[in-house]
């Protein structure tokens, strides 16, 4: 089942998400590019706030943890293929030390017609996040705003990293 | 004695490296790699300014880079290992690209994976300072003895970074006791050292609906 998109529905713009994130106090953005989150990356790369382009997802998690330890409020962006790259960084760093990082994951392979390299990880992604007890939400374009706030609050209240799993056609 | 040492001359003792480093590091935020490095640092001198990694091998320089970007006026040091460094070598490219002047990157190089039994690493045939220089570090050196270690530490502490120092040591076969502090406490103490709240408080204010741009508005509302 894909996201219900009614005729005339507007997708979330990168700018809208970015503005919301800034309002919620996020001030350190890092990650590895993903087409699902392309609109967001475009805004970050054009912005003045300094997006730190990471070369691998585990390095991005390390950077975000360091930034948090240094007083910043980080968001990490990545594709779900990169979850495999950063599994150890999540389990033995961000989760272990209770670092409240928000991770925005583009979910390739959520649709079984996606490219072959995304299919296995696409199917495994939610189980993988459950297996490491990482709280996550799957927003539509209609409730993304609400779920960003929910995830951000849970992140602090539970002192845990949290993830938003973003399907295609959520961002414009 | 690890196999790596049989091929080398007499080398520095790892615990002496920590002792010398800590003679003058009170104001520095120090991120120490997992394995025996964190354990030896912890038992040499436990400080709130130390972030002891007990997992996430390879990520010490990445964490230190994050701290250095967040705290540009504070010197941040990472004490890395050779196996650690080689595991996430890409972090060097990011440090070289971003060039934080407040970051010092020390690599305690025993040419082995000590905490898993002293298996050989490949660092003996790799010119690590050359890689660091090629990536864009301002200074990158290698030291083999304590006198030069002191000289280089002093110089790097008085110069803009990012700086890189490979410190060749013997592979200690004696096991080191684990870091006994809880990971959460290590993170809290490290933040407190930098005069931050132990944990970030609940995310500021919830945004007002009208202040969000139209992309977020449900067409049904």
mmCIF file of C-alpha atoms in Angstrom:
data_model
loop_
_atom_site.group_PDB
_atom_site.id
_atom_site.type_symbol
_atom_site.label_atom_id
_atom_site.label_comp_id
_atom_site.label_asym_id
_atom_site.label_seq_id
_atom_site.Cartn_x
_atom_site.Cartn_y
_atom_site.Cartn_z
ATOM 1 C CA UNK A 1 0.000 0.000 0.000
ATOM 2 C CA UNK A 2 1.530 3.283 -1.047
ATOM 3 C CA UNK A 3 0.886 6.718 0.351
ATOM 4 C CA UNK A 4 -2.645 7.854 -0.513
ATOM 5 C CA UNK A 5 -2.178 10.859 -2.709
ATOM 6 C CA UNK A 6 -5.398 12.592 -3.649
ATOM 7 C CA UNK A 7 -5.590 14.788 -6.706
ATOM 8 C CA UNK A 8 -4.247 18.234 -6.000
ATOM 9 C CA UNK A 9 -2.449 17.154 -2.845
ATOM 10 C CA UNK A 10 0.687 19.108 -2.245
ATOM 11 C CA UNK A 11 3.863 17.318 -1.350
ATOM 12 C CA UNK A 12 6.072 18.646 1.400
ATOM 13 C CA UNK A 13 8.679 21.077 0.185
ATOM 14 C CA UNK A 14 12.252 20.814 1.372
ATOM 15 C CA UNK A 15 12.002 24.381 2.622
ATOM 16 C CA UNK A 16 8.926 23.601 4.734
ATOM 17 C CA UNK A 17 10.640 20.658 6.389
ATOM 18 C CA UNK A 18 13.816 22.604 6.928
ATOM 19 C CA UNK A 19 11.973 25.547 8.495
ATOM 20 C CA UNK A 20 10.129 23.202 10.824
ATOM 21 C CA UNK A 21 13.368 21.470 11.810
ATOM 22 C CA UNK A 22 15.000 24.807 12.601
ATOM 23 C CA UNK A 23 11.959 25.848 14.626
ATOM 24 C CA UNK A 24 12.262 22.639 16.620
ATOM 25 C CA UNK A 25 15.840 23.551 17.457
ATOM 26 C CA UNK A 26 17.774 21.423 14.988
ATOM 27 C CA UNK A 27 20.961 23.196 14.049
ATOM 28 C CA UNK A 28 23.336 20.545 12.708
ATOM 29 C CA UNK A 29 22.561 18.726 9.477
ATOM 30 C CA UNK A 30 24.637 15.916 8.071
ATOM 31 C CA UNK A 31 24.100 12.825 5.999
ATOM 32 C CA UNK A 32 24.607 11.010 2.738
ATOM 33 C CA UNK A 33 22.434 11.920 -0.274
ATOM 34 C CA UNK A 34 19.291 10.063 -1.248
ATOM 35 C CA UNK A 35 16.907 10.800 -4.104
ATOM 36 C CA UNK A 36 13.790 10.339 -1.937
ATOM 37 C CA UNK A 37 14.997 13.239 0.200
ATOM 38 C CA UNK A 38 16.287 15.213 -2.774
ATOM 39 C CA UNK A 39 14.155 18.282 -2.061
ATOM 40 C CA UNK A 40 15.562 18.486 1.435
ATOM 41 C CA UNK A 41 19.156 18.080 0.316
ATOM 42 C CA UNK A 42 18.666 20.866 -2.229
ATOM 43 C CA UNK A 43 17.594 23.255 0.529
ATOM 44 C CA UNK A 44 20.397 22.170 2.866
ATOM 45 C CA UNK A 45 23.073 22.559 0.229
ATOM 46 C CA UNK A 46 21.812 26.042 -0.661
ATOM 47 C CA UNK A 47 21.398 27.075 2.978
ATOM 48 C CA UNK A 48 23.638 29.079 5.211
ATOM 49 C CA UNK A 49 23.324 26.873 8.234
ATOM 50 C CA UNK A 50 26.026 24.548 7.067
ATOM 51 C CA UNK A 51 25.139 21.102 5.875
ATOM 52 C CA UNK A 52 28.023 18.707 6.486
ATOM 53 C CA UNK A 53 28.222 16.263 3.619
ATOM 54 C CA UNK A 54 29.342 12.912 5.047
ATOM 55 C CA UNK A 55 31.094 10.208 3.042
ATOM 56 C CA UNK A 56 29.423 7.269 4.784
ATOM 57 C CA UNK A 57 26.406 6.828 6.970
ATOM 58 C CA UNK A 58 28.323 5.534 9.992
ATOM 59 C CA UNK A 59 30.582 8.576 9.784
ATOM 60 C CA UNK A 60 27.460 10.762 9.627
ATOM 61 C CA UNK A 61 26.180 9.145 12.830
ATOM 62 C CA UNK A 62 29.580 9.701 14.459
ATOM 63 C CA UNK A 63 29.549 13.357 13.406
ATOM 64 C CA UNK A 64 26.026 13.856 14.711
ATOM 65 C CA UNK A 65 26.895 12.246 18.043
ATOM 66 C CA UNK A 66 29.951 14.495 18.342
ATOM 67 C CA UNK A 67 27.885 17.549 17.451
ATOM 68 C CA UNK A 68 25.319 16.622 20.114
ATOM 69 C CA UNK A 69 28.059 16.123 22.701
ATOM 70 C CA UNK A 70 29.311 19.581 21.732
ATOM 71 C CA UNK A 71 25.903 21.187 22.290
ATOM 72 C CA UNK A 72 24.251 21.036 18.879
ATOM 73 C CA UNK A 73 20.965 19.384 17.915
ATOM 74 C CA UNK A 74 21.615 17.129 14.943
ATOM 75 C CA UNK A 75 19.620 15.551 12.143
ATOM 76 C CA UNK A 76 21.113 12.811 9.979
ATOM 77 C CA UNK A 77 19.760 12.149 6.497
ATOM 78 C CA UNK A 78 20.368 8.921 4.620
ATOM 79 C CA UNK A 79 18.946 6.276 2.366
ATOM 80 C CA UNK A 80 17.841 2.996 3.923
ATOM 81 C CA UNK A 81 20.649 1.216 2.084
ATOM 82 C CA UNK A 82 22.918 3.202 4.390
ATOM 83 C CA UNK A 83 21.274 1.734 7.465
ATOM 84 C CA UNK A 84 23.373 -1.337 6.805
ATOM 85 C CA UNK A 85 26.468 0.841 6.751
ATOM 86 C CA UNK A 86 25.690 2.419 10.101
ATOM 87 C CA UNK A 87 24.083 -0.383 12.078
ATOM 88 C CA UNK A 88 27.038 -0.666 14.454
ATOM 89 C CA UNK A 89 27.216 3.111 14.843
ATOM 90 C CA UNK A 90 23.557 3.073 15.872
ATOM 91 C CA UNK A 91 23.685 0.105 18.239
ATOM 92 C CA UNK A 92 27.058 0.668 19.913
ATOM 93 C CA UNK A 93 27.191 4.466 19.846
ATOM 94 C CA UNK A 94 23.960 6.436 19.381
ATOM 95 C CA UNK A 95 21.687 3.933 21.172
ATOM 96 C CA UNK A 96 24.263 2.830 23.733
ATOM 97 C CA UNK A 97 25.155 6.348 24.858
ATOM 98 C CA UNK A 98 21.523 7.496 24.564
ATOM 99 C CA UNK A 99 22.215 10.242 22.055
ATOM 100 C CA UNK A 100 18.956 11.809 20.826
ATOM 101 C CA UNK A 101 19.701 12.112 17.126
ATOM 102 C CA UNK A 102 16.849 12.412 14.626
ATOM 103 C CA UNK A 103 17.488 10.235 11.592
ATOM 104 C CA UNK A 104 15.537 10.872 8.401
ATOM 105 C CA UNK A 105 15.718 7.815 6.182
ATOM 106 C CA UNK A 106 14.657 7.708 2.553
ATOM 107 C CA UNK A 107 12.905 4.369 2.101
ATOM 108 C CA UNK A 108 13.876 2.857 -1.222
ATOM 109 C CA UNK A 109 12.332 -0.495 -1.990
ATOM 110 C CA UNK A 110 9.150 0.287 -0.052
ATOM 111 C CA UNK A 111 7.465 -0.289 -3.377
ATOM 112 C CA UNK A 112 8.288 -3.713 -4.785
ATOM 113 C CA UNK A 113 8.666 -2.221 -8.246
ATOM 114 C CA UNK A 114 11.701 -0.243 -7.141
ATOM 115 C CA UNK A 115 15.146 -1.056 -8.546
ATOM 116 C CA UNK A 116 16.453 -4.560 -7.724
ATOM 117 C CA UNK A 117 19.262 -3.364 -5.457
ATOM 118 C CA UNK A 118 16.696 -1.786 -3.141
ATOM 119 C CA UNK A 119 14.246 -4.647 -2.863
ATOM 120 C CA UNK A 120 15.752 -6.807 -0.125
ATOM 121 C CA UNK A 121 16.699 -3.899 2.140
ATOM 122 C CA UNK A 122 13.396 -2.227 1.290
ATOM 123 C CA UNK A 123 11.507 -5.216 2.674
ATOM 124 C CA UNK A 124 13.809 -5.614 5.673
ATOM 125 C CA UNK A 125 13.972 -1.970 6.729
ATOM 126 C CA UNK A 126 11.130 -1.852 9.272
ATOM 127 C CA UNK A 127 12.110 -5.222 10.778
ATOM 128 C CA UNK A 128 15.680 -4.023 11.002
ATOM 129 C CA UNK A 129 14.679 -0.901 12.916
ATOM 130 C CA UNK A 130 12.433 -2.944 15.215
ATOM 131 C CA UNK A 131 15.214 -5.471 15.779
ATOM 132 C CA UNK A 132 17.500 -2.767 17.180
ATOM 133 C CA UNK A 133 14.601 -1.126 19.086
ATOM 134 C CA UNK A 134 14.991 2.154 17.238
ATOM 135 C CA UNK A 135 11.687 4.034 17.410
ATOM 136 C CA UNK A 136 10.461 5.069 13.976
ATOM 137 C CA UNK A 137 7.493 6.582 12.189
ATOM 138 C CA UNK A 138 6.346 6.359 8.595
ATOM 139 C CA UNK A 139 4.822 9.720 7.746
ATOM 140 C CA UNK A 140 2.717 10.692 4.755
ATOM 141 C CA UNK A 141 2.853 14.187 3.368
ATOM 142 C CA UNK A 142 -0.254 14.913 5.456
ATOM 143 C CA UNK A 143 1.138 14.050 8.868
ATOM 144 C CA UNK A 144 4.849 14.638 8.394
ATOM 145 C CA UNK A 145 4.771 17.848 10.393
ATOM 146 C CA UNK A 146 2.983 16.175 13.286
ATOM 147 C CA UNK A 147 5.300 13.169 13.267
ATOM 148 C CA UNK A 148 8.451 15.273 13.149
ATOM 149 C CA UNK A 149 7.259 16.914 16.358
ATOM 150 C CA UNK A 150 6.319 13.543 17.904
ATOM 151 C CA UNK A 151 9.663 11.976 16.988
ATOM 152 C CA UNK A 152 11.550 15.022 18.236
ATOM 153 C CA UNK A 153 9.804 14.913 21.599
ATOM 154 C CA UNK A 154 10.210 11.165 22.009
ATOM 155 C CA UNK A 155 13.897 11.498 21.124
ATOM 156 C CA UNK A 156 14.388 13.785 24.107
ATOM 157 C CA UNK A 157 11.962 12.123 26.511
ATOM 158 C CA UNK A 158 13.350 8.631 25.932
ATOM 159 C CA UNK A 159 16.930 9.773 25.294
ATOM 160 C CA UNK A 160 17.169 7.701 22.183
ATOM 161 C CA UNK A 161 17.813 8.176 18.507
ATOM 162 C CA UNK A 162 14.554 8.166 16.521
ATOM 163 C CA UNK A 163 13.918 7.698 12.830
ATOM 164 C CA UNK A 164 11.446 8.919 10.244
ATOM 165 C CA UNK A 165 11.099 6.536 7.336
ATOM 166 C CA UNK A 166 10.211 8.551 4.250
ATOM 167 C CA UNK A 167 8.581 6.920 1.237
ATOM 168 C CA UNK A 168 8.753 8.371 -2.208
ATOM 169 C CA UNK A 169 6.163 11.040 -2.879
ATOM 170 C CA UNK A 170 6.250 12.621 0.546
ATOM 171 C CA UNK A 171 8.704 15.332 -0.447
ATOM 172 C CA UNK A 172 8.089 17.428 -3.522
ATOM 173 C CA UNK B 1 54.766 -9.498 22.659
ATOM 174 C CA UNK B 2 52.706 -9.194 19.493
ATOM 175 C CA UNK B 3 54.037 -10.403 16.203
ATOM 176 C CA UNK B 4 54.271 -6.809 15.007
ATOM 177 C CA UNK B 5 56.883 -5.989 17.658
ATOM 178 C CA UNK B 6 59.161 -8.814 16.625
ATOM 179 C CA UNK B 7 59.651 -6.974 13.352
ATOM 180 C CA UNK B 8 60.296 -3.612 14.939
ATOM 181 C CA UNK B 9 62.891 -2.123 17.244
ATOM 182 C CA UNK B 10 62.135 -1.014 20.778
ATOM 183 C CA UNK B 11 59.024 1.060 20.768
ATOM 184 C CA UNK B 12 57.209 3.380 23.103
ATOM 185 C CA UNK B 13 54.945 1.911 25.755
ATOM 186 C CA UNK B 14 51.317 2.750 25.116
ATOM 187 C CA UNK B 15 50.585 3.777 28.703
ATOM 188 C CA UNK B 16 53.517 6.224 28.589
ATOM 189 C CA UNK B 17 51.897 7.903 25.586
ATOM 190 C CA UNK B 18 48.780 8.551 27.669
ATOM 191 C CA UNK B 19 50.814 9.747 30.620
ATOM 192 C CA UNK B 20 52.742 12.221 28.465
ATOM 193 C CA UNK B 21 49.625 13.376 26.631
ATOM 194 C CA UNK B 22 47.748 14.010 29.869
ATOM 195 C CA UNK B 23 50.515 16.150 31.360
ATOM 196 C CA UNK B 24 48.985 19.048 29.451
ATOM 197 C CA UNK B 25 45.449 18.289 28.300
ATOM 198 C CA UNK B 26 43.158 19.606 31.039
ATOM 199 C CA UNK B 27 41.214 21.992 28.803
ATOM 200 C CA UNK B 28 40.935 19.674 25.835
ATOM 201 C CA UNK B 29 37.922 17.610 24.864
ATOM 202 C CA UNK B 30 39.350 14.165 24.160
ATOM 203 C CA UNK B 31 37.603 11.451 22.175
ATOM 204 C CA UNK B 32 39.323 8.106 22.677
ATOM 205 C CA UNK B 33 38.861 5.129 20.381
ATOM 206 C CA UNK B 34 37.460 1.836 21.551
ATOM 207 C CA UNK B 35 39.489 -1.221 22.492
ATOM 208 C CA UNK B 36 42.503 -0.947 24.744
ATOM 209 C CA UNK B 37 42.958 2.765 24.010
ATOM 210 C CA UNK B 38 39.890 3.890 25.952
ATOM 211 C CA UNK B 39 40.665 1.408 28.698
ATOM 212 C CA UNK B 40 44.247 2.587 29.124
ATOM 213 C CA UNK B 41 43.247 6.242 29.061
ATOM 214 C CA UNK B 42 40.559 5.570 31.651
ATOM 215 C CA UNK B 43 43.024 3.853 33.983
ATOM 216 C CA UNK B 44 45.753 6.429 33.345
ATOM 217 C CA UNK B 45 43.490 9.310 34.413
ATOM 218 C CA UNK B 46 39.720 9.464 34.340
ATOM 219 C CA UNK B 47 38.427 12.914 33.430
ATOM 220 C CA UNK B 48 35.039 14.320 32.457
ATOM 221 C CA UNK B 49 36.760 15.717 29.399
ATOM 222 C CA UNK B 50 37.303 12.171 28.109
ATOM 223 C CA UNK B 51 34.754 10.577 25.840
ATOM 224 C CA UNK B 52 35.541 6.878 26.060
ATOM 225 C CA UNK B 53 34.255 4.903 23.122
ATOM 226 C CA UNK B 54 33.445 1.335 24.030
ATOM 227 C CA UNK B 55 31.996 0.394 20.650
ATOM 228 C CA UNK B 56 31.535 1.872 17.169
ATOM 229 C CA UNK B 57 35.060 1.054 16.082
ATOM 230 C CA UNK B 58 36.464 3.490 13.560
ATOM 231 C CA UNK B 59 34.359 6.478 14.522
ATOM 232 C CA UNK B 60 36.619 8.340 16.971
ATOM 233 C CA UNK B 61 37.737 10.975 14.414
ATOM 234 C CA UNK B 62 34.151 11.374 13.169
ATOM 235 C CA UNK B 63 32.874 12.011 16.694
ATOM 236 C CA UNK B 64 35.786 14.365 17.365
ATOM 237 C CA UNK B 65 35.066 16.234 14.135
ATOM 238 C CA UNK B 66 31.464 16.718 15.262
ATOM 239 C CA UNK B 67 32.642 18.072 18.622
ATOM 240 C CA UNK B 68 35.217 20.317 16.931
ATOM 241 C CA UNK B 69 32.581 21.824 14.609
ATOM 242 C CA UNK B 70 30.182 22.343 17.515
ATOM 243 C CA UNK B 71 32.854 23.812 19.808
ATOM 244 C CA UNK B 72 35.083 25.837 17.490
ATOM 245 C CA UNK B 73 36.840 27.646 20.339
ATOM 246 C CA UNK B 74 37.876 24.522 22.178
ATOM 247 C CA UNK B 75 40.739 22.235 21.236
ATOM 248 C CA UNK B 76 39.445 18.765 20.481
ATOM 249 C CA UNK B 77 41.758 15.784 20.381
ATOM 250 C CA UNK B 78 40.995 12.303 19.197
ATOM 251 C CA UNK B 79 43.179 9.434 20.286
ATOM 252 C CA UNK B 80 42.703 6.913 17.531
ATOM 253 C CA UNK B 81 44.251 3.531 16.804
ATOM 254 C CA UNK B 82 45.669 2.125 13.590
ATOM 255 C CA UNK B 83 42.994 -0.530 13.147
ATOM 256 C CA UNK B 84 40.368 2.038 14.053
ATOM 257 C CA UNK B 85 41.668 4.573 11.566
ATOM 258 C CA UNK B 86 41.882 2.064 8.738
ATOM 259 C CA UNK B 87 38.311 0.956 9.372
ATOM 260 C CA UNK B 88 36.822 4.361 8.508
ATOM 261 C CA UNK B 89 39.593 6.035 6.555
ATOM 262 C CA UNK B 90 37.001 8.197 4.797
ATOM 263 C CA UNK B 91 36.787 10.344 7.938
ATOM 264 C CA UNK B 92 40.240 11.716 7.054
ATOM 265 C CA UNK B 93 38.858 13.141 3.823
ATOM 266 C CA UNK B 94 36.130 14.953 5.736
ATOM 267 C CA UNK B 95 38.560 16.401 8.273
ATOM 268 C CA UNK B 96 40.888 17.458 5.448
ATOM 269 C CA UNK B 97 37.983 19.004 3.568
ATOM 270 C CA UNK B 98 36.463 20.881 6.512
ATOM 271 C CA UNK B 99 39.851 21.715 8.075
ATOM 272 C CA UNK B 100 38.765 22.487 11.644
ATOM 273 C CA UNK B 101 41.745 24.383 13.121
ATOM 274 C CA UNK B 102 40.920 23.110 16.613
ATOM 275 C CA UNK B 103 41.227 19.391 15.859
ATOM 276 C CA UNK B 104 44.220 17.210 16.740
ATOM 277 C CA UNK B 105 44.226 13.633 15.542
ATOM 278 C CA UNK B 106 46.613 11.263 17.326
ATOM 279 C CA UNK B 107 47.005 7.701 16.111
ATOM 280 C CA UNK B 108 48.502 5.302 18.618
ATOM 281 C CA UNK B 109 49.859 2.773 16.153
ATOM 282 C CA UNK B 110 50.806 -0.679 17.446
ATOM 283 C CA UNK B 111 50.302 -2.336 14.060
ATOM 284 C CA UNK B 112 47.854 -4.708 15.665
ATOM 285 C CA UNK B 113 44.336 -5.332 16.888
ATOM 286 C CA UNK B 114 45.394 -5.606 20.524
ATOM 287 C CA UNK B 115 42.078 -6.146 22.286
ATOM 288 C CA UNK B 116 41.090 -9.069 20.068
ATOM 289 C CA UNK B 117 44.352 -10.904 20.653
ATOM 290 C CA UNK B 118 47.048 -8.925 18.846
ATOM 291 C CA UNK B 119 46.271 -9.880 15.267
ATOM 292 C CA UNK B 120 48.344 -7.912 12.793
ATOM 293 C CA UNK B 121 46.934 -4.778 11.167
ATOM 294 C CA UNK B 122 48.263 -3.551 7.835
ATOM 295 C CA UNK B 123 49.363 -0.142 9.135
ATOM 296 C CA UNK B 124 53.060 -1.116 9.023
ATOM 297 C CA UNK B 125 53.101 -0.779 5.257
ATOM 298 C CA UNK B 126 50.886 2.290 4.976
ATOM 299 C CA UNK B 127 52.198 5.854 5.190
ATOM 300 C CA UNK B 128 49.417 7.274 7.347
ATOM 301 C CA UNK B 129 50.799 10.856 7.679
ATOM 302 C CA UNK B 130 51.127 11.014 3.889
ATOM 303 C CA UNK B 131 47.460 10.064 3.555
ATOM 304 C CA UNK B 132 46.516 12.721 6.114
ATOM 305 C CA UNK B 133 48.541 15.368 4.255
ATOM 306 C CA UNK B 134 46.987 14.366 0.949
ATOM 307 C CA UNK B 135 43.542 14.719 2.516
ATOM 308 C CA UNK B 136 44.280 18.279 3.617
ATOM 309 C CA UNK B 137 45.551 18.142 7.217
ATOM 310 C CA UNK B 138 47.825 21.116 7.854
ATOM 311 C CA UNK B 139 50.421 19.084 9.712
ATOM 312 C CA UNK B 140 51.044 15.348 9.738
ATOM 313 C CA UNK B 141 53.993 13.716 11.457
ATOM 314 C CA UNK B 142 55.176 10.407 12.859
ATOM 315 C CA UNK B 143 57.065 9.966 16.145
ATOM 316 C CA UNK B 144 59.005 6.982 17.431
ATOM 317 C CA UNK B 145 60.176 8.136 20.848
ATOM 318 C CA UNK B 146 58.986 10.052 23.891
ATOM 319 C CA UNK B 147 61.190 13.088 23.354
ATOM 320 C CA UNK B 148 59.783 13.704 19.898
ATOM 321 C CA UNK B 149 56.282 12.911 21.113
ATOM 322 C CA UNK B 150 56.571 15.757 23.633
ATOM 323 C CA UNK B 151 57.969 18.107 20.996
ATOM 324 C CA UNK B 152 55.221 17.337 18.481
ATOM 325 C CA UNK B 153 52.403 17.529 21.026
ATOM 326 C CA UNK B 154 53.644 20.927 22.142
ATOM 327 C CA UNK B 155 53.919 22.161 18.580
ATOM 328 C CA UNK B 156 50.504 20.880 17.563
ATOM 329 C CA UNK B 157 48.909 22.424 20.636
ATOM 330 C CA UNK B 158 50.321 25.780 19.576
ATOM 331 C CA UNK B 159 49.489 25.609 15.881
ATOM 332 C CA UNK B 160 46.288 25.656 13.848
ATOM 333 C CA UNK B 161 45.116 22.227 12.780
ATOM 334 C CA UNK B 162 43.858 19.918 11.724
ATOM 335 C CA UNK B 163 46.992 18.113 12.789
ATOM 336 C CA UNK B 164 47.818 14.438 12.625
ATOM 337 C CA UNK B 165 50.365 12.544 14.692
ATOM 338 C CA UNK B 166 51.176 8.901 14.215
ATOM 339 C CA UNK B 167 52.722 7.528 17.412
ATOM 340 C CA UNK B 168 54.452 4.206 16.946
ATOM 341 C CA UNK B 169 54.130 2.048 20.069
ATOM 342 C CA UNK B 170 54.755 -1.511 21.139
ATOM 343 C CA UNK B 171 51.782 -3.807 21.115
ATOM 344 C CA UNK B 172 51.047 -4.431 24.781
ATOM 345 C CA UNK B 173 49.986 -7.967 25.462
ATOM 346 C CA UNK B 174 48.745 -7.239 28.982
ATOM 347 C CA UNK B 175 44.987 -6.877 28.950
ATOM 348 C CA UNK B 176 43.475 -3.659 30.219
ATOM 349 C CA UNK B 177 40.454 -3.560 32.504
ATOM 350 C CA UNK B 178 37.261 -2.246 30.950
ATOM 351 C CA UNK B 179 35.936 1.289 31.360
ATOM 352 C CA UNK B 180 33.687 0.958 34.381
ATOM 353 C CA UNK B 181 31.541 4.064 33.868
ATOM 354 C CA UNK B 182 28.160 3.677 32.180
ATOM 355 C CA UNK B 183 28.073 4.985 28.582
ATOM 356 C CA UNK B 184 25.256 7.393 29.396
ATOM 357 C CA UNK B 185 27.286 8.842 32.277
ATOM 358 C CA UNK B 186 30.319 9.245 30.023
ATOM 359 C CA UNK B 187 28.228 11.258 27.556
ATOM 360 C CA UNK B 188 26.667 13.394 30.306
ATOM 361 C CA UNK B 189 29.975 14.139 31.985
ATOM 362 C CA UNK B 190 31.540 15.050 28.657
ATOM 363 C CA UNK B 191 28.754 17.561 27.963
ATOM 364 C CA UNK B 192 29.058 18.962 31.475
ATOM 365 C CA UNK B 193 32.783 19.431 30.958
ATOM 366 C CA UNK B 194 31.819 21.723 28.084
ATOM 367 C CA UNK B 195 29.362 23.516 30.371
ATOM 368 C CA UNK B 196 26.317 22.049 28.665
ATOM 369 C CA UNK B 197 23.260 20.518 30.297
ATOM 370 C CA UNK B 198 23.870 16.784 30.798
ATOM 371 C CA UNK B 199 21.018 16.111 28.410
ATOM 372 C CA UNK B 200 19.267 18.369 25.939
ATOM 373 C CA UNK B 201 15.916 19.485 27.282
ATOM 374 C CA UNK B 202 12.608 18.905 25.559
ATOM 375 C CA UNK B 203 12.584 20.357 22.092
ATOM 376 C CA UNK B 204 11.831 24.046 22.367
ATOM 377 C CA UNK B 205 8.375 25.085 21.327
ATOM 378 C CA UNK B 206 5.979 23.208 19.127
ATOM 379 C CA UNK B 207 5.612 25.213 15.936
ATOM 380 C CA UNK B 208 2.499 27.247 15.286
ATOM 381 C CA UNK B 209 0.464 25.926 12.388
ATOM 382 C CA UNK B 210 0.327 29.282 10.605
ATOM 383 C CA UNK B 211 4.078 29.699 10.735
ATOM 384 C CA UNK B 212 4.622 26.615 8.597
ATOM 385 C CA UNK B 213 4.743 27.025 4.891
ATOM 386 C CA UNK B 214 1.904 25.594 2.812
ATOM 387 C CA UNK B 215 3.760 22.414 1.948
ATOM 388 C CA UNK B 216 2.811 21.047 5.304
ATOM 389 C CA UNK B 217 -0.861 21.931 5.241
ATOM 390 C CA UNK B 218 -3.146 19.064 4.673
ATOM 391 C CA UNK B 219 -5.442 19.799 1.725
ATOM 392 C CA UNK B 220 -8.248 18.398 3.838
ATOM 393 C CA UNK B 221 -7.915 21.011 6.546
#
